[in-house]
PDB file of C-alpha atoms in Angstrom:
ATOM      1  CA  UNK K 977      27.538  47.306  22.701  1.00  0.00           C
ATOM      2  CA  UNK K 978      27.453  43.710  23.903  1.00  0.00           C
ATOM      3  CA  UNK K 979      30.748  41.853  23.592  1.00  0.00           C
ATOM      4  CA  UNK K 980      31.573  38.439  25.049  1.00  0.00           C
ATOM      5  CA  UNK K 981      34.330  36.779  22.981  1.00  0.00           C
ATOM      6  CA  UNK K 982      34.629  33.260  24.394  1.00  0.00           C
ATOM      7  CA  UNK K 983      34.406  30.922  21.399  1.00  0.00           C
ATOM      8  CA  UNK K 984      34.855  32.216  17.903  1.00  0.00           C
ATOM      9  CA  UNK K 985      32.296  30.759  15.507  1.00  0.00           C
ATOM     10  CA  UNK K 986      34.680  29.985  12.702  1.00  0.00           C
ATOM     11  CA  UNK K 987      32.302  28.142  10.370  1.00  0.00           C
ATOM     12  CA  UNK K 988      28.657  27.384   9.690  1.00  0.00           C
ATOM     13  CA  UNK K 989      28.779  24.148  11.662  1.00  0.00           C
ATOM     14  CA  UNK K 990      29.886  26.014  14.798  1.00  0.00           C
ATOM     15  CA  UNK K 991      27.135  28.559  14.232  1.00  0.00           C
ATOM     16  CA  UNK K 992      24.486  25.883  13.759  1.00  0.00           C
ATOM     17  CA  UNK K 993      25.661  24.060  16.901  1.00  0.00           C
ATOM     18  CA  UNK K 994      25.364  27.285  18.872  1.00  0.00           C
ATOM     19  CA  UNK K 995      21.859  27.878  17.522  1.00  0.00           C
ATOM     20  CA  UNK K 996      20.863  24.315  18.453  1.00  0.00           C
ATOM     21  CA  UNK K 997      22.178  24.746  22.012  1.00  0.00           C
ATOM     22  CA  UNK K 998      20.434  28.124  22.337  1.00  0.00           C
ATOM     23  CA  UNK K 999      17.068  26.676  21.238  1.00  0.00           C
ATOM     24  CA  UNK K1000      17.524  23.641  23.486  1.00  0.00           C
ATOM     25  CA  UNK K1001      18.288  25.872  26.480  1.00  0.00           C
ATOM     26  CA  UNK K1002      14.933  27.610  26.051  1.00  0.00           C
ATOM     27  CA  UNK K1003      13.040  24.403  25.336  1.00  0.00           C
ATOM     28  CA  UNK K1004      14.576  22.573  28.300  1.00  0.00           C
ATOM     29  CA  UNK K1005      14.617  25.554  30.645  1.00  0.00           C
ATOM     30  CA  UNK K1006      18.327  25.473  31.509  1.00  0.00           C
ATOM     31  CA  UNK K1007      21.833  25.287  30.076  1.00  0.00           C
ATOM     32  CA  UNK K1008      22.420  22.142  32.129  1.00  0.00           C
ATOM     33  CA  UNK K1009      19.578  20.313  30.353  1.00  0.00           C
ATOM     34  CA  UNK K1010      20.613  21.725  26.989  1.00  0.00           C
ATOM     35  CA  UNK K1011      24.142  20.467  27.542  1.00  0.00           C
ATOM     36  CA  UNK K1012      22.870  16.983  28.405  1.00  0.00           C
ATOM     37  CA  UNK K1013      20.909  16.864  25.147  1.00  0.00           C
ATOM     38  CA  UNK K1014      24.130  17.311  23.181  1.00  0.00           C
ATOM     39  CA  UNK K1015      26.584  15.602  25.525  1.00  0.00           C
ATOM     40  CA  UNK K1016      28.084  18.897  26.720  1.00  0.00           C
ATOM     41  CA  UNK K1017      28.810  20.257  30.141  1.00  0.00           C
ATOM     42  CA  UNK K1018      26.700  23.188  31.351  1.00  0.00           C
ATOM     43  CA  UNK K1019      29.788  25.364  31.090  1.00  0.00           C
ATOM     44  CA  UNK K1020      30.402  24.416  27.452  1.00  0.00           C
ATOM     45  CA  UNK K1021      26.716  24.902  26.595  1.00  0.00           C
ATOM     46  CA  UNK K1022      26.961  28.379  28.087  1.00  0.00           C
ATOM     47  CA  UNK K1023      30.031  29.113  25.985  1.00  0.00           C
ATOM     48  CA  UNK K1024      28.183  28.176  22.795  1.00  0.00           C
ATOM     49  CA  UNK K1025      25.387  30.594  23.652  1.00  0.00           C
ATOM     50  CA  UNK K1026      27.844  33.314  24.643  1.00  0.00           C
ATOM     51  CA  UNK K1027      29.711  32.875  21.372  1.00  0.00           C
ATOM     52  CA  UNK K1028      26.459  33.291  19.480  1.00  0.00           C
ATOM     53  CA  UNK K1029      25.689  36.465  21.418  1.00  0.00           C
ATOM     54  CA  UNK K1030      29.173  37.775  20.710  1.00  0.00           C
ATOM     55  CA  UNK K1031      28.838  37.162  16.988  1.00  0.00           C
ATOM     56  CA  UNK K1032      25.432  38.866  16.889  1.00  0.00           C
ATOM     57  CA  UNK K1033      26.635  41.600  19.247  1.00  0.00           C
ATOM     58  CA  UNK K1034      23.408  41.378  21.248  1.00  0.00           C
ATOM     59  CA  UNK K1035      22.328  39.704  24.469  1.00  0.00           C
ATOM     60  CA  UNK K1036      19.820  36.886  23.863  1.00  0.00           C
ATOM     61  CA  UNK K1037      19.365  35.560  27.398  1.00  0.00           C
ATOM     62  CA  UNK K1038      19.081  36.897  30.917  1.00  0.00           C
ATOM     63  CA  UNK K1039      20.869  34.280  33.020  1.00  0.00           C
ATOM     64  CA  UNK K1040      20.865  33.646  36.725  1.00  0.00           C
ATOM     65  CA  UNK K1041      21.823  30.626  38.819  1.00  0.00           C
ATOM     66  CA  UNK K1042      18.172  29.529  38.892  1.00  0.00           C
ATOM     67  CA  UNK K1043      16.552  30.622  35.649  1.00  0.00           C
ATOM     68  CA  UNK K1044      16.853  31.675  32.027  1.00  0.00           C
ATOM     69  CA  UNK K1045      14.721  34.250  30.296  1.00  0.00           C
ATOM     70  CA  UNK K1046      14.774  35.695  26.801  1.00  0.00           C
ATOM     71  CA  UNK K1047      15.524  39.310  26.037  1.00  0.00           C
ATOM     72  CA  UNK K1048      13.316  41.036  23.472  1.00  0.00           C
ATOM     73  CA  UNK K1049      15.942  40.380  20.791  1.00  0.00           C
ATOM     74  CA  UNK K1050      16.336  36.819  22.032  1.00  0.00           C
ATOM     75  CA  UNK K1051      12.587  36.159  21.805  1.00  0.00           C
ATOM     76  CA  UNK K1052      12.478  37.140  18.133  1.00  0.00           C
ATOM     77  CA  UNK K1053      15.683  35.251  17.373  1.00  0.00           C
ATOM     78  CA  UNK K1054      14.424  32.142  19.166  1.00  0.00           C
ATOM     79  CA  UNK K1055      11.290  31.929  16.993  1.00  0.00           C
ATOM     80  CA  UNK K1056      13.368  32.119  13.803  1.00  0.00           C
ATOM     81  CA  UNK K1057      15.954  29.632  15.071  1.00  0.00           C
ATOM     82  CA  UNK K1058      13.251  27.210  16.166  1.00  0.00           C
ATOM     83  CA  UNK K1059      11.954  27.160  12.585  1.00  0.00           C
ATOM     84  CA  UNK K1060      15.471  26.511  11.295  1.00  0.00           C
ATOM     85  CA  UNK K1061      15.865  23.531  13.636  1.00  0.00           C
ATOM     86  CA  UNK K1062      12.459  22.158  12.629  1.00  0.00           C
ATOM     87  CA  UNK K1063      13.312  22.468   8.924  1.00  0.00           C
ATOM     88  CA  UNK K1064      16.626  20.730   9.553  1.00  0.00           C
ATOM     89  CA  UNK K1065      14.874  17.879  11.408  1.00  0.00           C
ATOM     90  CA  UNK K1066      12.332  17.555   8.583  1.00  0.00           C
ATOM     91  CA  UNK K1067      15.104  17.417   5.980  1.00  0.00           C
ATOM     92  CA  UNK K1068      16.895  14.684   7.915  1.00  0.00           C
ATOM     93  CA  UNK K1069      13.689  12.710   8.290  1.00  0.00           C
ATOM     94  CA  UNK K1070      12.850  12.992   4.586  1.00  0.00           C
ATOM     95  CA  UNK K1071      16.357  11.866   3.608  1.00  0.00           C
ATOM     96  CA  UNK K1072      16.058   8.882   5.945  1.00  0.00           C
ATOM     97  CA  UNK K1073      12.544   8.068   4.766  1.00  0.00           C
ATOM     98  CA  UNK K1074      13.661   8.036   1.135  1.00  0.00           C
ATOM     99  CA  UNK K1075      15.621   4.846   1.860  1.00  0.00           C
ATOM    100  CA  UNK K1076      12.921   3.092   3.891  1.00  0.00           C
ATOM    101  CA  UNK K1077       9.910   1.121   2.716  1.00  0.00           C
ATOM    102  CA  UNK K1078       6.626   2.921   3.236  1.00  0.00           C
ATOM    103  CA  UNK K1079       4.084   0.601   4.812  1.00  0.00           C
ATOM    104  CA  UNK K1080       0.945   0.561   6.936  1.00  0.00           C
ATOM    105  CA  UNK K1081      -2.598   1.887   6.552  1.00  0.00           C
ATOM    106  CA  UNK K1082      -3.305   5.408   5.305  1.00  0.00           C
ATOM    107  CA  UNK K1083      -6.684   6.806   6.399  1.00  0.00           C
ATOM    108  CA  UNK K1084      -8.078   9.545   4.168  1.00  0.00           C
ATOM    109  CA  UNK K1085     -11.234  11.671   4.443  1.00  0.00           C
ATOM    110  CA  UNK K1086     -12.703  13.696   1.573  1.00  0.00           C
ATOM    111  CA  UNK K1087     -15.954  15.342   0.439  1.00  0.00           C
ATOM    112  CA  UNK K1088     -18.262  12.825  -1.231  1.00  0.00           C
ATOM    113  CA  UNK K1089     -18.394  14.164  -4.795  1.00  0.00           C
ATOM    114  CA  UNK K1090     -14.798  15.364  -4.982  1.00  0.00           C
ATOM    115  CA  UNK K1091     -13.517  12.040  -3.705  1.00  0.00           C
ATOM    116  CA  UNK K1092     -15.729   9.963  -5.979  1.00  0.00           C
ATOM    117  CA  UNK K1093     -14.998  11.997  -9.109  1.00  0.00           C
ATOM    118  CA  UNK K1094     -11.321  12.885  -8.760  1.00  0.00           C
ATOM    119  CA  UNK K1095      -9.415  10.870  -6.171  1.00  0.00           C
ATOM    120  CA  UNK K1096      -9.784   7.312  -7.424  1.00  0.00           C
ATOM    121  CA  UNK K1097      -7.056   7.574 -10.042  1.00  0.00           C
ATOM    122  CA  UNK K1098      -4.635   9.255  -7.617  1.00  0.00           C
ATOM    123  CA  UNK K1099      -5.278   6.606  -4.962  1.00  0.00           C
ATOM    124  CA  UNK K1100      -4.748   3.831  -7.525  1.00  0.00           C
ATOM    125  CA  UNK K1101      -1.455   5.336  -8.688  1.00  0.00           C
ATOM    126  CA  UNK K1102      -0.256   5.741  -5.097  1.00  0.00           C
ATOM    127  CA  UNK K1103      -1.126   2.129  -4.242  1.00  0.00           C
ATOM    128  CA  UNK K1104       0.599   0.893  -7.377  1.00  0.00           C
ATOM    129  CA  UNK K1105       3.803   2.685  -6.324  1.00  0.00           C
ATOM    130  CA  UNK K1106       3.512   1.649  -2.643  1.00  0.00           C
ATOM    131  CA  UNK K1107       2.681  -2.071  -2.497  1.00  0.00           C
ATOM    132  CA  UNK K1108       3.057  -2.229   1.304  1.00  0.00           C
ATOM    133  CA  UNK K1109       0.476   0.499   1.988  1.00  0.00           C
ATOM    134  CA  UNK K1110      -3.298   0.041   2.216  1.00  0.00           C
ATOM    135  CA  UNK K1111      -5.749   2.963   2.096  1.00  0.00           C
ATOM    136  CA  UNK K1112      -9.063   3.510   3.856  1.00  0.00           C
ATOM    137  CA  UNK K1113     -11.069   6.360   2.276  1.00  0.00           C
ATOM    138  CA  UNK K1114     -14.040   7.906   4.094  1.00  0.00           C
ATOM    139  CA  UNK K1115     -16.267  10.160   1.963  1.00  0.00           C
ATOM    140  CA  UNK K1116     -18.342  12.635   3.950  1.00  0.00           C
ATOM    141  CA  UNK K1117     -19.296  16.266   3.346  1.00  0.00           C
ATOM    142  CA  UNK K1118     -19.122  16.989   7.079  1.00  0.00           C
ATOM    143  CA  UNK K1119     -15.861  18.061   8.688  1.00  0.00           C
ATOM    144  CA  UNK K1120     -14.725  15.153  10.837  1.00  0.00           C
ATOM    145  CA  UNK K1121     -12.319  15.513  13.736  1.00  0.00           C
ATOM    146  CA  UNK K1122      -9.105  13.966  12.440  1.00  0.00           C
ATOM    147  CA  UNK K1123      -7.733  13.039  15.834  1.00  0.00           C
ATOM    148  CA  UNK K1124     -10.795  11.248  17.199  1.00  0.00           C
ATOM    149  CA  UNK K1125     -11.592   9.564  13.866  1.00  0.00           C
ATOM    150  CA  UNK K1126      -8.005   8.390  13.365  1.00  0.00           C
ATOM    151  CA  UNK K1127      -7.727  10.180  10.003  1.00  0.00           C
ATOM    152  CA  UNK K1128      -4.219  10.816   8.661  1.00  0.00           C
ATOM    153  CA  UNK K1129      -5.151  13.390   6.013  1.00  0.00           C
ATOM    154  CA  UNK K1130      -8.383  15.072   4.908  1.00  0.00           C
ATOM    155  CA  UNK K1131      -9.365  17.054   1.832  1.00  0.00           C
ATOM    156  CA  UNK K1132     -11.199  20.248   2.697  1.00  0.00           C
ATOM    157  CA  UNK K1133     -12.592  22.841   0.333  1.00  0.00           C
ATOM    158  CA  UNK K1134     -13.103  26.520   1.065  1.00  0.00           C
ATOM    159  CA  UNK K1135     -12.291  28.578   4.116  1.00  0.00           C
ATOM    160  CA  UNK K1136     -10.650  26.555   6.856  1.00  0.00           C
ATOM    161  CA  UNK K1137     -11.695  27.049  10.474  1.00  0.00           C
ATOM    162  CA  UNK K1138      -8.992  27.979  12.960  1.00  0.00           C
ATOM    163  CA  UNK K1139      -7.393  24.810  14.262  1.00  0.00           C
ATOM    164  CA  UNK K1140      -4.094  23.107  15.007  1.00  0.00           C
ATOM    165  CA  UNK K1141      -4.190  21.321  11.656  1.00  0.00           C
ATOM    166  CA  UNK K1142      -1.537  21.971   9.031  1.00  0.00           C
ATOM    167  CA  UNK K1143      -2.913  22.829   5.584  1.00  0.00           C
ATOM    168  CA  UNK K1144      -1.316  22.445   2.164  1.00  0.00           C
ATOM    169  CA  UNK K1145      -2.952  24.010  -0.877  1.00  0.00           C
ATOM    170  CA  UNK K1146      -3.637  21.490  -3.635  1.00  0.00           C
ATOM    171  CA  UNK K1147      -5.634  23.405  -6.254  1.00  0.00           C
ATOM    172  CA  UNK K1148      -8.116  26.229  -6.802  1.00  0.00           C
ATOM    173  CA  UNK K1149     -11.834  25.520  -6.560  1.00  0.00           C
ATOM    174  CA  UNK K1150     -13.607  27.722  -9.089  1.00  0.00           C
ATOM    175  CA  UNK K1151     -17.374  28.143  -9.162  1.00  0.00           C
ATOM    176  CA  UNK K1152     -19.672  28.132 -12.188  1.00  0.00           C
ATOM    177  CA  UNK K1153     -23.278  28.976 -12.987  1.00  0.00           C
ATOM    178  CA  UNK K1154     -24.648  26.592 -15.586  1.00  0.00           C
ATOM    179  CA  UNK K1155     -27.707  25.049 -17.189  1.00  0.00           C
ATOM    180  CA  UNK K1156     -28.452  22.441 -19.840  1.00  0.00           C
ATOM    181  CA  UNK K1157     -28.957  23.338 -23.521  1.00  0.00           C
ATOM    182  CA  UNK K1158     -32.533  22.020 -23.215  1.00  0.00           C
ATOM    183  CA  UNK K1159     -33.288  24.411 -20.347  1.00  0.00           C
ATOM    184  CA  UNK K1160     -31.843  27.377 -22.227  1.00  0.00           C
ATOM    185  CA  UNK K1161     -33.781  26.494 -25.379  1.00  0.00           C
ATOM    186  CA  UNK K1162     -36.983  26.378 -23.314  1.00  0.00           C
ATOM    187  CA  UNK K1163     -36.497  29.284 -20.877  1.00  0.00           C
ATOM    188  CA  UNK K1164     -33.706  31.397 -22.363  1.00  0.00           C
ATOM    189  CA  UNK K1165     -30.404  32.315 -20.744  1.00  0.00           C
ATOM    190  CA  UNK K1166     -30.320  34.897 -17.936  1.00  0.00           C
ATOM    191  CA  UNK K1167     -28.627  38.126 -19.016  1.00  0.00           C
ATOM    192  CA  UNK K1168     -28.009  39.671 -15.595  1.00  0.00           C
ATOM    193  CA  UNK K1169     -28.224  38.842 -11.858  1.00  0.00           C
ATOM    194  CA  UNK K1170     -31.851  39.987 -11.678  1.00  0.00           C
ATOM    195  CA  UNK K1171     -32.818  37.427 -14.324  1.00  0.00           C
ATOM    196  CA  UNK K1172     -31.018  34.803 -12.261  1.00  0.00           C
ATOM    197  CA  UNK K1173     -33.016  35.684  -9.139  1.00  0.00           C
ATOM    198  CA  UNK K1174     -36.239  34.912 -11.015  1.00  0.00           C
ATOM    199  CA  UNK K1175     -34.969  31.634 -12.461  1.00  0.00           C
ATOM    200  CA  UNK K1176     -35.505  28.156 -10.928  1.00  0.00           C
ATOM    201  CA  UNK K1177     -32.294  27.669  -8.988  1.00  0.00           C
ATOM    202  CA  UNK K1178     -30.737  24.387  -7.858  1.00  0.00           C
ATOM    203  CA  UNK K1179     -28.443  24.468  -4.818  1.00  0.00           C
ATOM    204  CA  UNK K1180     -26.208  22.276  -2.697  1.00  0.00           C
ATOM    205  CA  UNK K1181     -27.701  22.408   0.792  1.00  0.00           C
ATOM    206  CA  UNK K1182     -24.493  21.462   2.658  1.00  0.00           C
ATOM    207  CA  UNK K1183     -22.270  24.259   1.309  1.00  0.00           C
ATOM    208  CA  UNK K1184     -19.797  25.223   4.049  1.00  0.00           C
ATOM    209  CA  UNK K1185     -18.026  28.228   2.530  1.00  0.00           C
ATOM    210  CA  UNK K1186     -20.431  29.651  -0.061  1.00  0.00           C
ATOM    211  CA  UNK K1187     -24.029  29.339   1.151  1.00  0.00           C
ATOM    212  CA  UNK K1188     -25.119  32.135  -1.223  1.00  0.00           C
ATOM    213  CA  UNK K1189     -24.530  32.704  -4.908  1.00  0.00           C
ATOM    214  CA  UNK K1190     -22.215  35.690  -5.264  1.00  0.00           C
ATOM    215  CA  UNK K1191     -21.309  37.375  -8.555  1.00  0.00           C
ATOM    216  CA  UNK K1192     -18.960  40.301  -9.156  1.00  0.00           C
ATOM    217  CA  UNK K1193     -19.409  42.549 -12.190  1.00  0.00           C
ATOM    218  CA  UNK K1194     -16.745  44.412 -14.153  1.00  0.00           C
ATOM    219  CA  UNK K1195     -17.093  47.406 -11.825  1.00  0.00           C
ATOM    220  CA  UNK K1196     -16.278  45.112  -8.854  1.00  0.00           C
ATOM    221  CA  UNK K1197     -19.814  45.362  -7.513  1.00  0.00           C
ATOM    222  CA  UNK K1198     -21.038  42.251  -5.748  1.00  0.00           C
ATOM    223  CA  UNK K1199     -24.445  40.751  -6.474  1.00  0.00           C
ATOM    224  CA  UNK K1200     -25.779  38.206  -3.979  1.00  0.00           C
ATOM    225  CA  UNK K1201     -28.398  35.965  -5.550  1.00  0.00           C
ATOM    226  CA  UNK K1202     -30.827  34.854  -2.860  1.00  0.00           C
ATOM    227  CA  UNK K1203     -34.477  33.996  -2.584  1.00  0.00           C
ATOM    228  CA  UNK K1204     -36.477  30.785  -3.036  1.00  0.00           C
ATOM    229  CA  UNK K1205     -34.837  27.696  -4.499  1.00  0.00           C
ATOM    230  CA  UNK K1206     -36.522  25.268  -6.859  1.00  0.00           C
ATOM    231  CA  UNK K1207     -34.486  22.375  -5.508  1.00  0.00           C
ATOM    232  CA  UNK K1208     -31.927  21.679  -2.769  1.00  0.00           C
ATOM    233  CA  UNK K1209     -29.877  18.517  -2.408  1.00  0.00           C
ATOM    234  CA  UNK K1210     -27.225  17.445   0.076  1.00  0.00           C
ATOM    235  CA  UNK K1211     -25.386  15.545  -2.658  1.00  0.00           C
ATOM    236  CA  UNK K1212     -23.628  17.246  -5.566  1.00  0.00           C
ATOM    237  CA  UNK K1213     -24.028  14.288  -7.916  1.00  0.00           C
ATOM    238  CA  UNK K1214     -27.788  14.463  -7.411  1.00  0.00           C
ATOM    239  CA  UNK K1215     -27.619  18.167  -8.229  1.00  0.00           C
ATOM    240  CA  UNK K1216     -25.585  17.454 -11.357  1.00  0.00           C
ATOM    241  CA  UNK K1217     -28.168  14.935 -12.556  1.00  0.00           C
ATOM    242  CA  UNK K1218     -30.949  17.468 -12.031  1.00  0.00           C
ATOM    243  CA  UNK K1219     -29.251  20.289 -13.944  1.00  0.00           C
ATOM    244  CA  UNK K1220     -28.369  17.906 -16.798  1.00  0.00           C
ATOM    245  CA  UNK K1221     -32.054  16.947 -16.938  1.00  0.00           C
ATOM    246  CA  UNK K1222     -32.988  20.602 -17.479  1.00  0.00           C
ATOM    247  CA  UNK K1223     -34.750  21.262 -14.149  1.00  0.00           C
ATOM    248  CA  UNK K1224     -33.094  24.641 -13.625  1.00  0.00           C
ATOM    249  CA  UNK K1225     -29.851  26.578 -13.116  1.00  0.00           C
ATOM    250  CA  UNK K1226     -27.098  25.323 -10.813  1.00  0.00           C
ATOM    251  CA  UNK K1227     -24.213  27.070  -9.051  1.00  0.00           C
ATOM    252  CA  UNK K1228     -21.325  24.915  -7.952  1.00  0.00           C
ATOM    253  CA  UNK K1229     -17.676  23.955  -8.277  1.00  0.00           C
ATOM    254  CA  UNK K1230     -16.131  23.280 -11.651  1.00  0.00           C
ATOM    255  CA  UNK K1231     -14.756  20.012 -10.308  1.00  0.00           C
ATOM    256  CA  UNK K1232     -18.408  18.865 -10.516  1.00  0.00           C
ATOM    257  CA  UNK K1233     -19.563  20.668 -13.671  1.00  0.00           C
ATOM    258  CA  UNK K1234     -16.314  21.369 -15.561  1.00  0.00           C
ATOM    259  CA  UNK K1235     -16.230  18.240 -17.714  1.00  0.00           C
ATOM    260  CA  UNK K1236     -19.904  18.648 -18.681  1.00  0.00           C
ATOM    261  CA  UNK K1237     -19.294  22.280 -19.640  1.00  0.00           C
ATOM    262  CA  UNK K1238     -16.293  21.233 -21.739  1.00  0.00           C
ATOM    263  CA  UNK K1239     -18.335  18.503 -23.454  1.00  0.00           C
ATOM    264  CA  UNK K1240     -21.251  20.844 -24.172  1.00  0.00           C
ATOM    265  CA  UNK K1241     -23.666  18.973 -21.905  1.00  0.00           C
ATOM    266  CA  UNK K1242     -23.959  22.146 -19.805  1.00  0.00           C
ATOM    267  CA  UNK K1243     -23.574  25.808 -20.768  1.00  0.00           C
ATOM    268  CA  UNK K1244     -21.810  28.309 -18.527  1.00  0.00           C
ATOM    269  CA  UNK K1245     -23.997  31.347 -17.843  1.00  0.00           C
ATOM    270  CA  UNK K1246     -23.225  35.024 -17.186  1.00  0.00           C
ATOM    271  CA  UNK K1247     -19.552  34.696 -18.241  1.00  0.00           C
ATOM    272  CA  UNK K1248     -18.957  38.451 -17.802  1.00  0.00           C
ATOM    273  CA  UNK K1249     -19.469  38.103 -14.042  1.00  0.00           C
ATOM    274  CA  UNK K1250     -16.803  36.671 -11.739  1.00  0.00           C
ATOM    275  CA  UNK K1251     -17.732  33.923  -9.336  1.00  0.00           C
ATOM    276  CA  UNK K1252     -16.020  32.996  -6.083  1.00  0.00           C
ATOM    277  CA  UNK K1253     -12.756  31.058  -6.103  1.00  0.00           C
ATOM    278  CA  UNK K1254     -12.081  28.818  -3.144  1.00  0.00           C
ATOM    279  CA  UNK K1255      -9.158  26.545  -2.325  1.00  0.00           C
ATOM    280  CA  UNK K1256      -8.840  22.779  -2.164  1.00  0.00           C
ATOM    281  CA  UNK K1257      -6.551  21.862   0.740  1.00  0.00           C
ATOM    282  CA  UNK K1258      -5.039  18.783   2.281  1.00  0.00           C
ATOM    283  CA  UNK K1259      -5.035  19.046   6.079  1.00  0.00           C
ATOM    284  CA  UNK K1260      -3.239  16.855   8.593  1.00  0.00           C
ATOM    285  CA  UNK K1261      -2.547  17.020  12.329  1.00  0.00           C
ATOM    286  CA  UNK K1262       1.069  18.240  12.650  1.00  0.00           C
ATOM    287  CA  UNK K1263       3.971  19.032  10.369  1.00  0.00           C
ATOM    288  CA  UNK K1264       6.772  17.619  12.503  1.00  0.00           C
ATOM    289  CA  UNK K1265       5.108  14.258  13.154  1.00  0.00           C
ATOM    290  CA  UNK K1266       3.699  13.838   9.664  1.00  0.00           C
ATOM    291  CA  UNK K1267       4.449  10.291   8.478  1.00  0.00           C
ATOM    292  CA  UNK K1268       6.212   9.811   5.166  1.00  0.00           C
ATOM    293  CA  UNK K1269       3.208   7.913   3.752  1.00  0.00           C
ATOM    294  CA  UNK K1270       1.068  11.006   4.411  1.00  0.00           C
ATOM    295  CA  UNK K1271       3.555  13.473   2.937  1.00  0.00           C
ATOM    296  CA  UNK K1272       4.005  11.354  -0.165  1.00  0.00           C
ATOM    297  CA  UNK K1273       0.246  10.934  -0.654  1.00  0.00           C
ATOM    298  CA  UNK K1274      -0.238  14.707  -0.442  1.00  0.00           C
ATOM    299  CA  UNK K1275       2.540  15.124  -3.024  1.00  0.00           C
ATOM    300  CA  UNK K1276       0.631  12.780  -5.364  1.00  0.00           C
ATOM    301  CA  UNK K1277      -2.522  14.877  -4.932  1.00  0.00           C
ATOM    302  CA  UNK K1278      -0.691  18.168  -5.489  1.00  0.00           C
ATOM    303  CA  UNK K1279       1.007  16.856  -8.632  1.00  0.00           C
ATOM    304  CA  UNK K1280      -2.282  15.529 -10.016  1.00  0.00           C
ATOM    305  CA  UNK K1281      -4.283  18.743  -9.543  1.00  0.00           C
ATOM    306  CA  UNK K1282      -1.959  21.807  -9.545  1.00  0.00           C
ATOM    307  CA  UNK K1283      -3.084  25.380 -10.332  1.00  0.00           C
ATOM    308  CA  UNK K1284      -4.878  24.256 -13.494  1.00  0.00           C
ATOM    309  CA  UNK K1285      -6.587  21.026 -12.413  1.00  0.00           C
ATOM    310  CA  UNK K1286      -7.895  18.535 -15.005  1.00  0.00           C
ATOM    311  CA  UNK K1287     -11.527  19.649 -14.687  1.00  0.00           C
ATOM    312  CA  UNK K1288     -10.550  23.266 -15.625  1.00  0.00           C
ATOM    313  CA  UNK K1289      -8.318  22.405 -18.575  1.00  0.00           C
ATOM    314  CA  UNK K1290      -9.650  23.145 -22.037  1.00  0.00           C
ATOM    315  CA  UNK K1291      -7.315  20.877 -24.050  1.00  0.00           C
TER     316      UNK K1291
END
């Protein structure tokens, strides 16, 4: 058993101070540098770490006159403690930000149709509550590089590529197969996936996450609907106009077609088959350096959409 009773950690503040010194020693590479960060001598910094080891009854560091290295237990403990310190820093920053005026320019990127149809009201509400902030919105269905484009936050839908960006889920993105009443009166409604394969299909040509139409039946069997398309468009609003005009059958997100389905302008097809469900995310460069104007804007988006966003509500 490891025992090194130097300082007794009598309360949570002592314990937190010891954790902070321990994390700083690893980050800085020495107890001397960790001590300087907190105005302590190297000897006192070492005592804080030793007291932490004594309380845990495990060695966290291998120490020599020239170097520090983590034990296996110390490596695991360091990762958890680092998160605690980061959360503490974030909490302090949020408390401080709550008493400061948010100002500056917020640069936002979003997919064309989603931004045009659903973000205007949220942006207006945010600007009304933050008179010292201006917003630049860039609508583009391509994924832009946030760093090089100077974007503070972007809305992305579907599977996210691996990156250093931080993602926050805003809402589900459900898919629907639909056609106009005029089309159904003329051609009839498809009764199964095979009927759908033979129908004139309308598709969004820039789909990132769902390039194919995929349906799942009650036996959890997947049916991929492929083959020739009657029409492709790189703009969802163009696709919406075409399906409303009765050209054919469309497959796309309910944030585009949901209100028309609710109003009866479009009819949802093959309701016994499940369609894909994606995720609408807000992404931004880093959590620790995220400006308050960005965090607050993302909160506005999350509160506006939630798990049952407006376009999926039936009331």
